[in-house]
């Protein structure tokens, strides 16, 4: 259950980050500022981290399923 909760939490965080990045990208199209560019870069980095963690969580599950 803890594993499923962690995965779900990461998916929710990923969705929130992607939504925020879309919002920031829209703002960047209207008014490109250094702060918005920095914020977009941090969001992309955080998205990459969430995706990496999700992939790491999925890997043990797949190897366990292959053994069954």
PDB file of C-alpha atoms in Angstrom:
ATOM      1  CA  UNK A   1       0.000   0.000   0.000  1.00  0.00           C
ATOM      2  CA  UNK A   2       2.848   2.392   0.812  1.00  0.00           C
ATOM      3  CA  UNK A   3       4.328   1.696  -2.623  1.00  0.00           C
ATOM      4  CA  UNK A   4       1.009   2.485  -4.345  1.00  0.00           C
ATOM      5  CA  UNK A   5       0.599   5.659  -2.264  1.00  0.00           C
ATOM      6  CA  UNK A   6       4.098   6.812  -3.238  1.00  0.00           C
ATOM      7  CA  UNK A   7       3.391   6.169  -6.916  1.00  0.00           C
ATOM      8  CA  UNK A   8       0.067   7.966  -6.787  1.00  0.00           C
ATOM      9  CA  UNK A   9       1.603  10.888  -4.920  1.00  0.00           C
ATOM     10  CA  UNK A  10       4.357  11.186  -7.525  1.00  0.00           C
ATOM     11  CA  UNK A  11       1.815  11.050 -10.368  1.00  0.00           C
ATOM     12  CA  UNK A  12      -0.219  13.818  -8.749  1.00  0.00           C
ATOM     13  CA  UNK A  13       2.885  15.929  -8.227  1.00  0.00           C
ATOM     14  CA  UNK A  14       3.936  15.319 -11.826  1.00  0.00           C
ATOM     15  CA  UNK A  15       0.529  16.424 -13.077  1.00  0.00           C
ATOM     16  CA  UNK A  16       0.648  19.577 -10.953  1.00  0.00           C
ATOM     17  CA  UNK A  17       4.158  20.407 -12.181  1.00  0.00           C
ATOM     18  CA  UNK A  18       3.171  19.881 -15.821  1.00  0.00           C
ATOM     19  CA  UNK A  19       0.126  22.106 -15.355  1.00  0.00           C
ATOM     20  CA  UNK A  20       2.259  24.832 -13.774  1.00  0.00           C
ATOM     21  CA  UNK A  21       4.821  24.536 -16.588  1.00  0.00           C
ATOM     22  CA  UNK A  22       2.071  25.052 -19.185  1.00  0.00           C
ATOM     23  CA  UNK A  23       0.951  28.145 -17.288  1.00  0.00           C
ATOM     24  CA  UNK A  24       4.521  29.501 -17.087  1.00  0.00           C
ATOM     25  CA  UNK A  25       5.143  28.748 -20.779  1.00  0.00           C
ATOM     26  CA  UNK A  26       2.009  30.717 -21.658  1.00  0.00           C
ATOM     27  CA  UNK A  27       3.272  33.638 -19.567  1.00  0.00           C
ATOM     28  CA  UNK A  28       6.674  33.384 -21.251  1.00  0.00           C
ATOM     29  CA  UNK A  29       5.021  33.757 -24.657  1.00  0.00           C
ATOM     30  CA  UNK A  30       3.434  37.002 -23.495  1.00  0.00           C
ATOM     31  CA  UNK A  31       6.358  38.435 -21.551  1.00  0.00           C
ATOM     32  CA  UNK A  32       9.750  36.726 -21.471  1.00  0.00           C
ATOM     33  CA  UNK A  33      11.545  37.527 -18.224  1.00  0.00           C
ATOM     34  CA  UNK A  34      14.554  36.018 -16.542  1.00  0.00           C
ATOM     35  CA  UNK A  35      12.450  35.033 -13.518  1.00  0.00           C
ATOM     36  CA  UNK A  36       9.902  33.171 -15.661  1.00  0.00           C
ATOM     37  CA  UNK A  37      12.683  31.399 -17.562  1.00  0.00           C
ATOM     38  CA  UNK A  38      14.284  30.366 -14.273  1.00  0.00           C
ATOM     39  CA  UNK A  39      10.935  29.143 -12.952  1.00  0.00           C
ATOM     40  CA  UNK A  40      10.312  27.118 -16.135  1.00  0.00           C
ATOM     41  CA  UNK A  41      13.778  25.536 -15.840  1.00  0.00           C
ATOM     42  CA  UNK A  42      13.126  24.538 -12.208  1.00  0.00           C
ATOM     43  CA  UNK A  43       9.771  23.056 -13.176  1.00  0.00           C
ATOM     44  CA  UNK A  44      11.360  21.028 -16.006  1.00  0.00           C
ATOM     45  CA  UNK A  45      14.037  19.776 -13.593  1.00  0.00           C
ATOM     46  CA  UNK A  46      11.407  18.777 -11.033  1.00  0.00           C
ATOM     47  CA  UNK A  47       9.339  17.043 -13.720  1.00  0.00           C
ATOM     48  CA  UNK A  48      12.399  15.066 -14.778  1.00  0.00           C
ATOM     49  CA  UNK A  49      13.022  14.046 -11.148  1.00  0.00           C
ATOM     50  CA  UNK A  50       9.428  12.882 -10.686  1.00  0.00           C
ATOM     51  CA  UNK A  51       9.572  10.897 -13.928  1.00  0.00           C
ATOM     52  CA  UNK A  52      12.856   9.310 -12.845  1.00  0.00           C
ATOM     53  CA  UNK A  53      11.425   8.340  -9.454  1.00  0.00           C
ATOM     54  CA  UNK A  54       8.306   6.875 -11.069  1.00  0.00           C
ATOM     55  CA  UNK A  55      10.454   4.865 -13.443  1.00  0.00           C
ATOM     56  CA  UNK A  56      12.564   3.573 -10.533  1.00  0.00           C
ATOM     57  CA  UNK A  57       9.410   2.559  -8.670  1.00  0.00           C
ATOM     58  CA  UNK A  58       8.090   0.733 -11.738  1.00  0.00           C
ATOM     59  CA  UNK A  59      11.333  -1.159 -12.399  1.00  0.00           C
ATOM     60  CA  UNK A  60      11.270  -3.406  -9.276  1.00  0.00           C
ATOM     61  CA  UNK A  61       7.602  -4.114  -9.944  1.00  0.00           C
ATOM     62  CA  UNK A  62       8.347  -5.244 -13.498  1.00  0.00           C
ATOM     63  CA  UNK A  63      11.264  -7.452 -12.452  1.00  0.00           C
ATOM     64  CA  UNK A  64       9.078  -9.042  -9.744  1.00  0.00           C
ATOM     65  CA  UNK A  65       6.311  -9.679 -12.287  1.00  0.00           C
ATOM     66  CA  UNK A  66       8.814 -11.296 -14.666  1.00  0.00           C
ATOM     67  CA  UNK A  67       9.876 -13.762 -11.974  1.00  0.00           C
ATOM     68  CA  UNK A  68       6.310 -14.890 -11.274  1.00  0.00           C
TER      69      UNK A  68
END
